[in-house]
Amino acid sequence: MLIKFFNDPERLWKLVTLLTSGVGTTCAIFALTLLLSAPLGILAALARMSKHTAVRGPVIFYIYIMRSTPLMLQIVCFYYLLPQLLPFRANPFGTVIFAFVINYAAYFAEIFRGGIQAIPVGQREAGHVLGYERTQVFMRIILPQAIKNVMPAVTNEVITLVKDTALASTVAITEIMIIAKQQVSVSSSVEPFLLAMILYMILNGIAGQFCKLAEKRLGYY
Amino acid sequence: MLTADHITKHYGHLCVINNLSLCIAKGEVVAIIGPSGSGKSTLLRCLNQLEKIDDGTIALDGMFLCRSAEGRAQYTQAAILRKITLRMGMVFQSYHLFPHMNVITNITDAPIHVKRMPAAKALKLGKELLERVGLSDKAQAYPHQLSGGQAQRVAIARALCMEPEILCFDEPTSALDPEITNEVLSVIRDLAKEQMTMLVVTHEMGFAREVSHRIIFMENGGIVEQGSPASVFSSANPRTRQFIGF
């Protein structure tokens, strides 16, 4: 193996700065996806549990598509499709976020459905006899408990999402992965990849700590 | 005050309430006894709108929950259903406290967010009720930190904080051991002294006899016999005698 960076602090530092310049974009994809897909996932979970087939059916189909096709394929698809479908100019970053959000929302929908269905019927009934309206029963009684139920599964998704952001490199979004690839081909050394690995590990270490903290905060009962 | 007239409820082909009529007066304490599967709990659940009846009429103080028409129970509009809900309270066998709220929030959340009671007033009322059920020191505790008897007393306080006119109990002590059962029964006993209108489904014969004004013996979705505790406990009906066991 050719060592070109690890024995040269100056080159190494340059590489580190280059790679970390992608961290912002990686984090942006991560944060936007999480922030948008989680609420969308809750809505999709509710629609998925609807007693009306006209509501439930399409959502089941949507979840099926999202979960049974590669995310990479979805990203590429939307990247070429969306600009043709939309009346306005969709920027590449926007289309990538869109693909990530609707993909992750599908997974979150199934996670939240499980979390909601795991709550005993008695909770809903106690809410009804106390006079809570349906939305109140959901917001005040069901959702807070469901969030606790789903935390372990959500932690998993969060960790997967940090790594999945690398898929944005397929459509030329300048995040960590794409910079690492470029540097590998320029330098003919795999060291940029190793460094990228370390970066992802650091990011996931931080994300994991946040999840742990959230689980702890929810562990009061 | 609360009347059910010729109500019928099926689960598929199984008839769980069969043409049952019932009337409860203000301040009356009615105990419903009967073997498992006789429809006692279902009756309570129908009165509290947790289940819909198939046919019959239910009314609270002249406000119709549903009316029998064309062989079906026609339910009234949502706004009135809600009004009726707010005037009735229910205590479940397995408490159903909200695990994510502490005791005082369990009690005051509905008054504040459903009845729009000012928070300070709800808190004051909630604390009074907690004292009444003997749990003043548990206001900040979470349901998982309570014993069964304590949880059930909190559930009673929670129902009372909505200031219902009728309180229904669905086997409130069936999940409790005999010793703890007494804590809960004494709370219900106190409520009876305060002329609270109550409908209690119970297997506690001694309690039914002591506290209620009227006992209803149910079987197969119908009322076999009803009357004052004295008359039911000295009934000539062989089925009643067999069930009560004397």
Coordinates of C-alpha atoms in Angstrom, one line a residue, chain B residues 137-238:
Chain B
D137 CA -47.8 12.3 49.1
K138 CA -48.0 10.7 45.7
A139 CA -48.8 13.7 43.6
Q140 CA -45.4 13.7 41.9
A141 CA -45.1 9.9 41.6
Y142 CA -45.5 8.1 38.3
P143 CA -48.0 5.3 37.8
H144 CA -45.4 2.6 37.7
Q145 CA -44.3 3.6 41.2
L146 CA -47.8 2.9 42.6
S147 CA -49.2 -0.3 44.0
G148 CA -52.4 -1.6 42.4
G149 CA -54.6 -0.1 45.1
Q150 CA -52.9 3.2 44.9
A151 CA -53.2 3.3 41.1
Q152 CA -56.9 2.5 41.3
R153 CA -57.4 5.3 43.8
V154 CA -55.6 7.7 41.5
A155 CA -57.9 6.5 38.7
I156 CA -60.9 7.3 40.9
A157 CA -59.5 10.8 41.7
R158 CA -58.9 11.3 37.9
A159 CA -62.5 10.4 37.1
L160 CA -63.8 12.6 40.0
C161 CA -61.7 15.6 38.9
M162 CA -63.9 15.9 35.8
E163 CA -66.8 16.4 38.2
P164 CA -69.0 13.7 36.7
E165 CA -72.6 13.2 37.8
I166 CA -72.5 9.5 37.4
L167 CA -69.5 7.4 38.1
C168 CA -69.2 3.9 36.6
F169 CA -66.8 1.3 38.0
D170 CA -65.9 -1.8 35.9
E171 CA -64.7 -4.4 38.4
P172 CA -62.5 -1.9 40.2
T173 CA -61.0 -4.4 42.6
S174 CA -60.7 -7.5 40.5
A175 CA -57.0 -7.0 39.9
L176 CA -56.3 -6.4 43.5
D177 CA -55.5 -8.7 46.5
P178 CA -58.1 -8.8 49.3
E179 CA -56.1 -6.5 51.6
I180 CA -55.7 -3.8 49.0
T181 CA -59.2 -4.2 47.8
N182 CA -60.4 -2.6 51.0
E183 CA -58.4 0.6 50.3
V184 CA -60.4 1.0 47.1
L185 CA -63.7 0.0 48.4
S186 CA -63.5 2.4 51.3
V187 CA -63.0 5.2 48.8
I188 CA -66.2 4.1 47.0
R189 CA -68.0 3.8 50.3
D190 CA -67.1 7.4 51.1
L191 CA -68.4 8.5 47.7
A192 CA -71.7 6.7 48.4
K193 CA -72.0 8.6 51.6
E194 CA -71.7 11.8 49.6
Q195 CA -74.6 10.7 47.5
M196 CA -72.6 10.2 44.4
T197 CA -74.6 8.4 41.7
M198 CA -72.7 5.2 41.0
L199 CA -72.9 2.1 38.9
V200 CA -70.6 -0.6 40.1
V201 CA -69.9 -3.8 38.4
T202 CA -68.4 -6.0 41.1
H203 CA -67.7 -9.5 42.3
E204 CA -67.4 -8.3 45.9
M205 CA -70.7 -9.6 47.3
G206 CA -70.2 -8.2 50.8
F207 CA -69.4 -4.8 49.4
A208 CA -72.4 -4.8 47.0
R209 CA -74.6 -5.8 49.9
E210 CA -73.3 -3.1 52.3
V211 CA -72.9 -0.1 50.0
S212 CA -75.5 -0.4 47.2
H213 CA -79.1 0.7 47.3
R214 CA -80.0 -1.8 44.6
I215 CA -78.4 -4.9 43.3
I216 CA -78.9 -6.1 39.7
F217 CA -78.1 -9.7 39.0
M218 CA -77.3 -10.2 35.3
E219 CA -76.9 -13.3 33.2
N220 CA -76.7 -14.0 29.5
G221 CA -77.1 -10.3 28.7
G222 CA -80.3 -9.8 30.7
I223 CA -81.3 -8.9 34.2
V224 CA -82.3 -12.0 36.1
E225 CA -83.3 -10.2 39.2
Q226 CA -83.0 -6.8 40.9
G227 CA -83.9 -5.2 44.1
S228 CA -82.6 -4.0 47.4
P229 CA -79.6 -5.9 48.8
A230 CA -81.8 -7.5 51.4
S231 CA -84.3 -8.8 48.9
V232 CA -81.6 -10.1 46.5
F233 CA -79.7 -11.8 49.2
S234 CA -82.8 -13.5 50.4
S235 CA -84.0 -14.2 46.9
A236 CA -86.2 -17.2 46.1
N237 CA -84.8 -17.4 42.6
P238 CA -82.7 -20.5 42.5

